[in-house]
Coordinates of C-alpha atoms in Angstrom, one line a residue:
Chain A
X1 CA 127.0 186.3 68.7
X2 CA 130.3 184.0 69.2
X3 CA 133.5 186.0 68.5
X4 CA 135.8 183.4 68.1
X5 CA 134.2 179.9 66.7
X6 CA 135.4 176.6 67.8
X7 CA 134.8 173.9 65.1
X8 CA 131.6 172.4 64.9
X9 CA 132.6 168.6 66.2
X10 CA 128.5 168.0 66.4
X11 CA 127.6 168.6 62.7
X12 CA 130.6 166.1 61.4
X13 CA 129.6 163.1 64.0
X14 CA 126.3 163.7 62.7
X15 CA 127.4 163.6 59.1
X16 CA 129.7 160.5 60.2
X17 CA 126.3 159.0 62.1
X18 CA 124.2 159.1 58.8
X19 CA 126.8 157.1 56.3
X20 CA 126.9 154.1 58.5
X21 CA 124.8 151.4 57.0
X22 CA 122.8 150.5 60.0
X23 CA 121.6 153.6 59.7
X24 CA 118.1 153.2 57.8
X25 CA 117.2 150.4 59.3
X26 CA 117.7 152.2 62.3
X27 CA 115.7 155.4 61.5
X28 CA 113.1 153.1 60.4
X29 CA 112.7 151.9 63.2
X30 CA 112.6 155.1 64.6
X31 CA 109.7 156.1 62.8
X32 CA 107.7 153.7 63.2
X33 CA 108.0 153.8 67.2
X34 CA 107.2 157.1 66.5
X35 CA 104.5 156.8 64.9
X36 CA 103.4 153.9 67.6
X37 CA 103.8 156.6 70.4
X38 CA 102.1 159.1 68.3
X39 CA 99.0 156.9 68.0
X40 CA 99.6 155.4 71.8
X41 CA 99.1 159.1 73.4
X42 CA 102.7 158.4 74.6
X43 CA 104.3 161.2 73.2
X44 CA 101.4 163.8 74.1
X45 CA 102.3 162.7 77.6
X46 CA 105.9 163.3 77.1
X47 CA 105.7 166.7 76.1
X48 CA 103.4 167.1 79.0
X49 CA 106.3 165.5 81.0
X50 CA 109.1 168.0 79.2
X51 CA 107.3 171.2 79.1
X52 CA 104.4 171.8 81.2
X53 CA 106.0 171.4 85.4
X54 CA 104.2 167.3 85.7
X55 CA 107.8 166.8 86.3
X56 CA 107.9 169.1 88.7
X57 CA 104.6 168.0 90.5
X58 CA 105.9 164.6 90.2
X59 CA 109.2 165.5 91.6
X60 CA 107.2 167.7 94.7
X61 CA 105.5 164.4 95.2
X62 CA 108.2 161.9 95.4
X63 CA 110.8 163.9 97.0
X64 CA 109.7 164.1 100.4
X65 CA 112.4 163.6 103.3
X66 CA 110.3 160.0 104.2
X67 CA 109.8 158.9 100.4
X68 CA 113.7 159.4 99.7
X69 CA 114.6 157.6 103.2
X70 CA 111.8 154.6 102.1
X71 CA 113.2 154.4 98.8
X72 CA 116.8 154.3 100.2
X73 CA 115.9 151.6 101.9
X74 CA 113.6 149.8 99.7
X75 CA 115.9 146.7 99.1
X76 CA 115.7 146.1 102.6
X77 CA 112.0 146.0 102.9
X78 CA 111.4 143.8 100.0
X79 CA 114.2 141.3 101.7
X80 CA 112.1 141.5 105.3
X81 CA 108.6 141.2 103.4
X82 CA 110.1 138.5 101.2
X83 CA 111.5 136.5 104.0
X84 CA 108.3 137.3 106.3
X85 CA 106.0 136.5 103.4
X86 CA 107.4 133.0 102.9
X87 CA 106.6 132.4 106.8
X88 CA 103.2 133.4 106.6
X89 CA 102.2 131.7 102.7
X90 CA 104.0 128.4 104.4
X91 CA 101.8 125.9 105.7
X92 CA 103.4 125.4 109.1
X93 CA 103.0 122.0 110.8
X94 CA 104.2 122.5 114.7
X95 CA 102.2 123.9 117.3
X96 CA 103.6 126.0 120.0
X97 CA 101.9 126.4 123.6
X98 CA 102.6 128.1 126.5
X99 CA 105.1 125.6 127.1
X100 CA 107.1 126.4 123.6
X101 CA 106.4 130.0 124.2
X102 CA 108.4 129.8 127.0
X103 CA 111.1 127.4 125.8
X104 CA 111.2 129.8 122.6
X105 CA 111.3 133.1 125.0
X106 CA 114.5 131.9 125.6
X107 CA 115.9 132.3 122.2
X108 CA 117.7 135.7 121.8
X109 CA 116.3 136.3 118.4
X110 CA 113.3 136.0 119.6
X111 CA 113.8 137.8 122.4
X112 CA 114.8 141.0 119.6
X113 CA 112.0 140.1 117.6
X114 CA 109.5 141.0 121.1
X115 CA 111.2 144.1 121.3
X116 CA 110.3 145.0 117.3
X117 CA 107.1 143.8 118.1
X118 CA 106.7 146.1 120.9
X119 CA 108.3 149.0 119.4
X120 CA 106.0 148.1 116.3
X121 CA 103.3 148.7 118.6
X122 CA 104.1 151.7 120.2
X123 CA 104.5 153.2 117.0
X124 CA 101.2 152.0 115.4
X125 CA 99.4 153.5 118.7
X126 CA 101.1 157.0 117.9
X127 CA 99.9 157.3 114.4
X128 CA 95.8 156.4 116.1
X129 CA 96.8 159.1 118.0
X130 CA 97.2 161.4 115.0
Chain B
X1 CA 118.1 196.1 81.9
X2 CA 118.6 196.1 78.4
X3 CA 122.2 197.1 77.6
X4 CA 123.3 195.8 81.2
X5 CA 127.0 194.6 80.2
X6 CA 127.5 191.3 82.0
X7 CA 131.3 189.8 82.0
X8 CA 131.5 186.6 83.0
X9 CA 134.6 184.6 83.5
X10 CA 135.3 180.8 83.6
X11 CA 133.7 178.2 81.4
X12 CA 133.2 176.0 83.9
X13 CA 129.7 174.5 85.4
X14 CA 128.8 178.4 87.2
X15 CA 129.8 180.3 84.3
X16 CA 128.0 178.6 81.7
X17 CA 124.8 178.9 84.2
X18 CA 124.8 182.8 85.1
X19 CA 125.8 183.8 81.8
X20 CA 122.7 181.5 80.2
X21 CA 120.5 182.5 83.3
X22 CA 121.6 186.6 82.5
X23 CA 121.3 186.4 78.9
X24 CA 117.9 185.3 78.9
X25 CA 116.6 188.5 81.2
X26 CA 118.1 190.1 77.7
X27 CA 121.5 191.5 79.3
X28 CA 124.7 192.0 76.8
X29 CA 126.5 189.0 78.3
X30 CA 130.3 188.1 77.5
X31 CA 132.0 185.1 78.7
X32 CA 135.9 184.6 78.7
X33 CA 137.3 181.3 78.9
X34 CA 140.6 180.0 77.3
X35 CA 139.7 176.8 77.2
X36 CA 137.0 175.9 74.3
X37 CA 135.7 172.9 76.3
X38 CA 133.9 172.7 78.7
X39 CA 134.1 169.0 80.6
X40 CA 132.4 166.9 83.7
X41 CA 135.1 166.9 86.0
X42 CA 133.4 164.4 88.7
X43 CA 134.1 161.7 85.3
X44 CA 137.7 162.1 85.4
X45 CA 137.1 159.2 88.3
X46 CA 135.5 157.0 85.7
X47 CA 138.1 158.0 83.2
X48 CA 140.9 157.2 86.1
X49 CA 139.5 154.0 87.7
X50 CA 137.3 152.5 84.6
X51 CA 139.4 152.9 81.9
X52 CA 136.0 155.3 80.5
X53 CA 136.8 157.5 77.2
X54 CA 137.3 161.5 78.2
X55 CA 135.2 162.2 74.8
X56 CA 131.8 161.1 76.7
X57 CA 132.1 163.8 79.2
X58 CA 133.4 166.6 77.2
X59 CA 131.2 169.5 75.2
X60 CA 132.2 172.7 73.3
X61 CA 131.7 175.6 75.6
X62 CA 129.7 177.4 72.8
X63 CA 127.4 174.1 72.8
X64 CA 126.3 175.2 76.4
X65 CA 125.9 178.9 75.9
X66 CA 122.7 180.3 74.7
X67 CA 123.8 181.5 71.2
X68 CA 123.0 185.4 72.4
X69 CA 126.1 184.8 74.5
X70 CA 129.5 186.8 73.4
X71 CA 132.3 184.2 73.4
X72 CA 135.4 185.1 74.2
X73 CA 138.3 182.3 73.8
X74 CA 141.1 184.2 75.4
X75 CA 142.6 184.4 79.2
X76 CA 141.5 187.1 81.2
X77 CA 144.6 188.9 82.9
X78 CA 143.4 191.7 84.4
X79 CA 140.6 192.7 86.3
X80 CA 139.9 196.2 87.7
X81 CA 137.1 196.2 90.2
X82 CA 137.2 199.8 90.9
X83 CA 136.8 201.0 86.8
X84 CA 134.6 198.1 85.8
X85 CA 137.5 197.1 83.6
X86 CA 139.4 194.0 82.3
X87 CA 141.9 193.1 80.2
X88 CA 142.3 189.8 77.9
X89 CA 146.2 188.1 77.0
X90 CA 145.8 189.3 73.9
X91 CA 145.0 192.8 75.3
X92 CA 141.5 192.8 74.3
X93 CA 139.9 195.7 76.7
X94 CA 136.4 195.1 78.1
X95 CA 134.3 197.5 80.2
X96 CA 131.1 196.4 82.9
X97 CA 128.2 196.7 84.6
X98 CA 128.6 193.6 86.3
X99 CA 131.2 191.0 86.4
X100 CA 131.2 187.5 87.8
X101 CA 134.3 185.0 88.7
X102 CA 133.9 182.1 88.3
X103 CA 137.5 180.8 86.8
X104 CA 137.9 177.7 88.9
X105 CA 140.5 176.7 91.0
X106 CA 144.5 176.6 89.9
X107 CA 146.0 173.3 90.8
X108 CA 149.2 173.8 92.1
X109 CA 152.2 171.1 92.1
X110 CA 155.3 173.2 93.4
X111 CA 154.4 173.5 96.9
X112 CA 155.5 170.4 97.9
X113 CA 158.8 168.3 97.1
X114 CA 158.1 165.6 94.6
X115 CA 154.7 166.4 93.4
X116 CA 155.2 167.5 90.2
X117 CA 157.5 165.1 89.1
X118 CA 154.5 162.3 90.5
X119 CA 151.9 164.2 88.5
X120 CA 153.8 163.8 85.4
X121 CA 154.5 160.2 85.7
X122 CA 151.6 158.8 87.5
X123 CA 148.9 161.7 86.6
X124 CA 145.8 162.4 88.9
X125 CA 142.2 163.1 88.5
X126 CA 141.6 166.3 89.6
X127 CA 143.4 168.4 87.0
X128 CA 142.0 167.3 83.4
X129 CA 140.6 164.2 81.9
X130 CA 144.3 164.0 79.7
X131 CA 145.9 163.6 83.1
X132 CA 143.1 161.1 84.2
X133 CA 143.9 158.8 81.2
X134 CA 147.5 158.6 82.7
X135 CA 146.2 157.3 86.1
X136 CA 144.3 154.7 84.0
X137 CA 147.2 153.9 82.2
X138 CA 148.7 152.6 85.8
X139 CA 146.1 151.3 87.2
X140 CA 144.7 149.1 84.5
X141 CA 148.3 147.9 84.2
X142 CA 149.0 147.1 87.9
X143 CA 148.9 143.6 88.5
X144 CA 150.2 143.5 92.4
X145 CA 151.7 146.3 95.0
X146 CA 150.2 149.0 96.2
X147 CA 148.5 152.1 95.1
X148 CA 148.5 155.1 97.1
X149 CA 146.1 158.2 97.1
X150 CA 147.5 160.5 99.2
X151 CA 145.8 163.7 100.2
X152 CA 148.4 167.0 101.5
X153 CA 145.9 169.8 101.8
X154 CA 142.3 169.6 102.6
X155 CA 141.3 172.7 100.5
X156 CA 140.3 170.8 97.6
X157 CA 137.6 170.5 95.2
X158 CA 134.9 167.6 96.2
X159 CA 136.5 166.5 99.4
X160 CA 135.4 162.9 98.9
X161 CA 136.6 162.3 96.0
X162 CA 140.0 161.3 97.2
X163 CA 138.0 158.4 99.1
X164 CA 136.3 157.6 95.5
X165 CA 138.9 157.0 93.7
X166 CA 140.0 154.7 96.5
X167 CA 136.9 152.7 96.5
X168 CA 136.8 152.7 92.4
X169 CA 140.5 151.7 92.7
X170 CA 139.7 148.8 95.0
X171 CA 136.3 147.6 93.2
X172 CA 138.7 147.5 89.8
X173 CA 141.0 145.4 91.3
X174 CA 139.1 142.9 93.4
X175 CA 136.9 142.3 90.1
X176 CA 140.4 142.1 87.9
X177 CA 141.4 139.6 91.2
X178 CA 145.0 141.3 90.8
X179 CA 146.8 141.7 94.6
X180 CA 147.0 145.3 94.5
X181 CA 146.2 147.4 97.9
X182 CA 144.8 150.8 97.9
X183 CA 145.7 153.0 100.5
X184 CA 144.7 156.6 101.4
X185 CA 147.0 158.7 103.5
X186 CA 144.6 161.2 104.8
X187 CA 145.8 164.4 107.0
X188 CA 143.0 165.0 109.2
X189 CA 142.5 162.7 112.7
X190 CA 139.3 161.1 111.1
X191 CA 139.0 159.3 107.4
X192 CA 136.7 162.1 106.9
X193 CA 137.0 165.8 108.0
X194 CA 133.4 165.1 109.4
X195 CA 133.9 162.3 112.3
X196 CA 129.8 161.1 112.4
X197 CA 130.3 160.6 108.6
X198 CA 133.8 159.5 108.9
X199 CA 132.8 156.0 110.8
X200 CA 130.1 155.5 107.7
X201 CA 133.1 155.9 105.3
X202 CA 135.4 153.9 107.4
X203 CA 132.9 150.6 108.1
X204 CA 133.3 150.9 104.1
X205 CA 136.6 151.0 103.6
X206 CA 136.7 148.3 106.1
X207 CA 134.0 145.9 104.5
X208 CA 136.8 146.0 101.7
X209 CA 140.1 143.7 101.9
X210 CA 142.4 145.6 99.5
X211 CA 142.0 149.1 101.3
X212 CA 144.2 150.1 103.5
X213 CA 144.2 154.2 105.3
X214 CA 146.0 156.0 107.9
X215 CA 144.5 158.8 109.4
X216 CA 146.4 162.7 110.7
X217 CA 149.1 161.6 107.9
X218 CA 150.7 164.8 107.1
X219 CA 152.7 164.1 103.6
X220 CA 155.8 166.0 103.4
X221 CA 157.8 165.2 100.6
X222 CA 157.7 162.4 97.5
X223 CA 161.2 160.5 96.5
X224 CA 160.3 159.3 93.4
X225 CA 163.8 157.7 93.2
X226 CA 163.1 155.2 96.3
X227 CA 159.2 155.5 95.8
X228 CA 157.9 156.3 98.7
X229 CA 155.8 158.9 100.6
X230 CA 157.6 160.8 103.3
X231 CA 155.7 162.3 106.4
X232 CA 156.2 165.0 108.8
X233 CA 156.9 162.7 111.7
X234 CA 159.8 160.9 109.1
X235 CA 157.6 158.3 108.8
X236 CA 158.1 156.3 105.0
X237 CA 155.5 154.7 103.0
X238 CA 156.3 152.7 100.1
X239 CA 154.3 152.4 96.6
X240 CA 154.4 151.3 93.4
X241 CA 151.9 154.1 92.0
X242 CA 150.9 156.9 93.5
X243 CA 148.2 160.0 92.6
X244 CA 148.6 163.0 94.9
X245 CA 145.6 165.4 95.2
X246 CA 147.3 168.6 94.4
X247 CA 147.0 172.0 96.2
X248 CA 144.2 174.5 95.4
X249 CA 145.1 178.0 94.4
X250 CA 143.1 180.6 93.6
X251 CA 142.7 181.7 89.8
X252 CA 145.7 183.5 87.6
X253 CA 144.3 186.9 87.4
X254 CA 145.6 189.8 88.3
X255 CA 142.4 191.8 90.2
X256 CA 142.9 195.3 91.0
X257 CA 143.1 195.4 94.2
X258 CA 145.2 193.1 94.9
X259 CA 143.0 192.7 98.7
X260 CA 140.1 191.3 96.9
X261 CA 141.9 188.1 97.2
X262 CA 142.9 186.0 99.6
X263 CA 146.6 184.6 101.0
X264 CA 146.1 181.3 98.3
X265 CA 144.8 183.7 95.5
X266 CA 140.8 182.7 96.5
X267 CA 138.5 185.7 95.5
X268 CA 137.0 187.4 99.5
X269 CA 133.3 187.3 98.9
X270 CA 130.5 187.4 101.2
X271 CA 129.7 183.9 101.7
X272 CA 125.6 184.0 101.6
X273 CA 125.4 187.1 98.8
X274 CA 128.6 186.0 97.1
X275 CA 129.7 189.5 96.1
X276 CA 133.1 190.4 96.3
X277 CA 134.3 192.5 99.5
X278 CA 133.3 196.0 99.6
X279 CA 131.6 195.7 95.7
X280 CA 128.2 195.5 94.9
X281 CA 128.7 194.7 91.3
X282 CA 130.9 192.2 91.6
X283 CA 130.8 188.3 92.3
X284 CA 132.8 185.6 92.5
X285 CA 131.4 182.2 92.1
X286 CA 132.6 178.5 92.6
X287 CA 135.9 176.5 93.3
X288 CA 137.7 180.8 92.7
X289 CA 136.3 182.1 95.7
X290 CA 136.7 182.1 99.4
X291 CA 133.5 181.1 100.7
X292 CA 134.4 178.7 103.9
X293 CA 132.2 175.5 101.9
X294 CA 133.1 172.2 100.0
X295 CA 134.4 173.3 96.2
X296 CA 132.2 171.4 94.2
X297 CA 129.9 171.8 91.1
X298 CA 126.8 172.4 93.9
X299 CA 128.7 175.7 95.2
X300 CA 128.8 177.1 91.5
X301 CA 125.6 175.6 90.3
X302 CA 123.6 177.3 93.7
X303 CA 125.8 180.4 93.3
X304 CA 125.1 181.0 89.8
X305 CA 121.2 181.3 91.1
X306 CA 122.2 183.5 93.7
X307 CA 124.0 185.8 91.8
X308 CA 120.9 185.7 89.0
X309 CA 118.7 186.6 91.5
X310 CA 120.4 189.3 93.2
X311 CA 121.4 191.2 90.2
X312 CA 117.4 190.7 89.0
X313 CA 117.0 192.9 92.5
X314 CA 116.1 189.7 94.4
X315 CA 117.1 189.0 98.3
X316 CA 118.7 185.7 97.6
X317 CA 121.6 184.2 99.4
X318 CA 123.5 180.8 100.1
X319 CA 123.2 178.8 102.5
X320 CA 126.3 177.0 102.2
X321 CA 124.7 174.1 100.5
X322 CA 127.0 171.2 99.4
X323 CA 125.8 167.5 98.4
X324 CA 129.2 166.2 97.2
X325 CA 128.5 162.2 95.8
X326 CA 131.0 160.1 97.6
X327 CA 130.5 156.7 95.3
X328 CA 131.8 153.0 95.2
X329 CA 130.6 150.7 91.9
X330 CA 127.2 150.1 93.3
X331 CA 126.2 152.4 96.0
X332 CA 126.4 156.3 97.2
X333 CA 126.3 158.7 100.2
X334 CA 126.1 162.3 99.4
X335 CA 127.4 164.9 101.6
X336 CA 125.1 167.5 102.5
X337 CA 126.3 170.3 104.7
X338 CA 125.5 173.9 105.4
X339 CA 127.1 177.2 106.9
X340 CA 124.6 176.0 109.7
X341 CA 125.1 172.5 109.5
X342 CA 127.5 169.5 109.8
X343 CA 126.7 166.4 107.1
X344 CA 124.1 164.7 107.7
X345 CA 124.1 161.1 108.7
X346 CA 124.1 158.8 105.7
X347 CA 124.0 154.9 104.7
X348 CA 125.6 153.8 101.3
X349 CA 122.7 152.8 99.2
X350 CA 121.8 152.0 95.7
X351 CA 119.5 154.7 95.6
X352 CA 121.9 157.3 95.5
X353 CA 124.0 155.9 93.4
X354 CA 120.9 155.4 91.0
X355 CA 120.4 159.0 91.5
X356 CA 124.0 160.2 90.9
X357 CA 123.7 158.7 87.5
X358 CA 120.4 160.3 86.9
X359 CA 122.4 163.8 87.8
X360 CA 125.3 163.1 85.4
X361 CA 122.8 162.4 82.9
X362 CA 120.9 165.7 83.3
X363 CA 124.3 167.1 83.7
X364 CA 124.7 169.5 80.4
X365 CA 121.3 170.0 79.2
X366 CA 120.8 171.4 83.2
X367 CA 124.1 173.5 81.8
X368 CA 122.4 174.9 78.7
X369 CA 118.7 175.4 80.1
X370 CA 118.9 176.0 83.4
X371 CA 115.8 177.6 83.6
X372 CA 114.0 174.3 82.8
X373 CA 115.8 172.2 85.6
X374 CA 115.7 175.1 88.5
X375 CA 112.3 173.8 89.7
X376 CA 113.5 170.0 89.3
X377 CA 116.8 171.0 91.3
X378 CA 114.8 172.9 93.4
X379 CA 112.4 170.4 94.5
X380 CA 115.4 168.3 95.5
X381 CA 117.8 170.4 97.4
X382 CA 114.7 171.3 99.5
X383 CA 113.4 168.1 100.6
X384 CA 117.6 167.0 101.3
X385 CA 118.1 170.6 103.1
X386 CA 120.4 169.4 106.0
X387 CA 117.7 170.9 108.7
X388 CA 115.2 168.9 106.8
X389 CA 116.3 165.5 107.0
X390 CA 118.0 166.4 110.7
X391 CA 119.1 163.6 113.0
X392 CA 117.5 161.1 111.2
X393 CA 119.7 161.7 108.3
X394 CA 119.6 159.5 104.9

């Protein structure tokens, strides 16, 4: 039971909603998307998602300490797989031998990219490991 | 627990969530507010730095309450712990079985020369969207100088929020290309009471060429007259705006006894069962109490689930949890701390920003049907629990 009422602000900006023209064209539309979902099994699965805890599974699923640090970084990865990607789809022309090894061993980036490379590998021999 | 009286005070974000969490075990729940809306103060930012309209982020209070709940819209004056007894301004008597604070924090302008007489010419955004406008009223007319933010007490609600409107302020500026500077004068030695987390904040502020800070600034006094900032050391800083973050006092009530509170008026609680010293029937939730965490929606949200449980007979207690958004246009850390634990390590992402915006947007239907979102919320603040995500952080 409320005591004391404030005005009802909701049922006059509804009222106000309905008199605008673009109104039926606009619950038209509604209705017909609807009906679309209806027919599409999308709204069955949104009820799902709204009452029945899939959210909840979903959410248990997705929010794991890793998946939230991945998908913090995920702009990051897609610019490193990008980048890498184009290297690797690119037909590449030079050779390198041991000679250009060594010549590019010299080459500080490269000289950090060994060290990924290595970490990389230690890491990958932990998880056979497990 | 049929016929259980429940009073609950405050309309805020932890009031509207135990008295709809109470109601629905089918306890005779009242809740006393004087103030008929209820809004999302974290939008007072966007109202302050993005020129956004107050009316998006504002709802009836009865639009939140499960319609079983007794509105009152009057102040609550008195409280006596010891009868189960309060008193309304317009001397409406109630009686109890349980009562829970959760009336906020008082802003306070007085206790510092100047400050009042800033907050009604420049505004801020920590006391009501209507004082938010005014900010934006500055700001969007600024077209060169130097905007302060200056902080005087660290005992504030969301503690970064002083460093988001700096970063708002900036991002507004640099898009609008007008020369205005930003500056915070912060009191503590780092630009963030947490040093680890302080760096993260200050590589930010650094990546940005219209912010300016000064760290263990202690503000002493405002001369509107001269406009500038005065510190302890006699130091003077010039503006041409300036929003203070005012002082945090506890509520206006007048509890019986008067020990239940603390020196600033904060309500003494346990800080894990939340009940208020030496009474089992008694809480105090939120920005009104003393609990020794960050005042922030988190606090009254968790609290209001604590206070649910315990009165349903269940051993639940908090941890001290906060997860206070610090924001810039495009990116977010959040803040997550313990009793047990110092924030985590963070990077600004988009992510977090994304998922700040999902949270304002779940924002009042979480208010109204908190039952619904509790295993959602859950879900989260579990797999971000400080001792989770450790040293590797976020």
């Amino acid at each position: 039971m409320v005591e004391e009422k404030s005005d009802s602000k909701s049922t006059e900006k509804i009222l106000a909603l309905l008199e605008r023209p673009e109104m039926e064209e606009a619950v038209a539309n509604l209705a017909e998307l609807l009906i679309a979902m209806n027919e599409s099994g999308l709204l069955d699965l949104l009820k799902v998602l709204a009452d029945r805890g899939v959210l909840e599974s979903l959410m248990k699923y997705l929010m794991t300490p890793d998946f939230l640090r991945m998908a913090d970084k995920l702009d990051k990865y897609v610019h490193v797989l990008e980048e890498s990607g184009e290297i690797l789809i690119t037909e590449e022309k030079a050779r390198t031998g041991i000679g250009g090894l060594l010549k590019a061993m010299r080459d500080p980036d490269v000289q950090v990219g060994l060290t990924k490379l290595i970490k990389l590998l230690k890491f990958l021999g932990t998880v056979k490991e497990q | 627990m049929n016929g259980e009286k429940v009073l609950v005070v405050g309309g805020g974000a932890g009031g509207l969530l135990v008295s709809n969490l109470l109601v629905g075990d089918g306890r005779e729940v009242t809740l006393v507010t004087n103030n008929p809306e209820h809004y999302f103060q974290p939008a007072n930012l966007f109202i302050a730095f993005k020129g956004e309209s107050p009316e998006s982020y504002k709802r009836s209070v009865e639009s939140l309450l499960d319609p079983k709940v007794r509105l009152i819209l009057d102040k609550l004056s008195k409280l006596d712990l010891g009868n189960r007894t309060a008193l309304t301004e317009r001397g409406k008597r109630l009686e109890y079985d349980y009562v829970i604070v959760a009336a906020g924090a008082r802003m306070d302008y007085n206790s510092l020369p100047g400050m009042k007489e800033n907050f009604e010419m420049f505004g801020d955004y920590y006391s009501s969207p209507e004082a938010a406008v005014k900010v934006w009223n500055t700001v969007s007319r600024m077209k060169n100088g130097k905007l302060i933010i200056g902080v005087p007490d660290l005992i504030i609600k969301c503690p970064p929020a002083p460093h988001k409107g700096v970063f708002l302020a900036a991002e507004f500026f640099k898009k609008e290309k007008r020369d205005v500077t930003v500056e915070l004068l912060y009191p503590s030695p780092h630009i963030y009471t947490e040093a680890e987390l302080a760096k993260t904040i200050e590589s930010k502020m650094k990546s940005f060429s219209n912010i300016e800070y000064r760290t263990s600034f202690l503000i002493d006094s405002v001369d509107k007259d001269r406009k500038v900032v005065i510190g302890m050391n006699g130091e003077e800083i010039k503006y041409d705006a300036l929003v203070l973050i005012p002082f945090h006092k506890g509520p206006e009530i007048d509890v019986n006894p008067a020990e239940a509170r603390d020196d600033d008026g904060f309500i003494k609680v346990d800080k894990r069962k939340l009940n208020i010293t030496s009474y089992d029937d008694a809480f105090a939730i939120g920005d009104c109490n003393n609990a020794p965490t960050s005042k922030t929606g988190v606090a009254a949200h968790l609290g209001a689930f604590v206070v649910w449980k315990r009165i349903n007979g269940r051993n639940a207690e908090y941890s001290g949890r906060t997860n206070c958004p610090l924001i810039t246009d495009d990116e977010a850390i959040f803040v997550i701390s313990d009793y047990d634990h110092k924030p985590v390590g963070q990077r600004f992402s988009r992510l977090k920003r994304l998922m700040e915006d999902l949270f304002v947007a779940m924002y009042f239907p979480s208010l109204r049907y908190p039952r619904k979102f509790e295993p959602i919320f859950d879900v989260y603040f579990n797999a971000t629990e400080p001792n989770i995500l450790g040293e590797k952080g976020w």
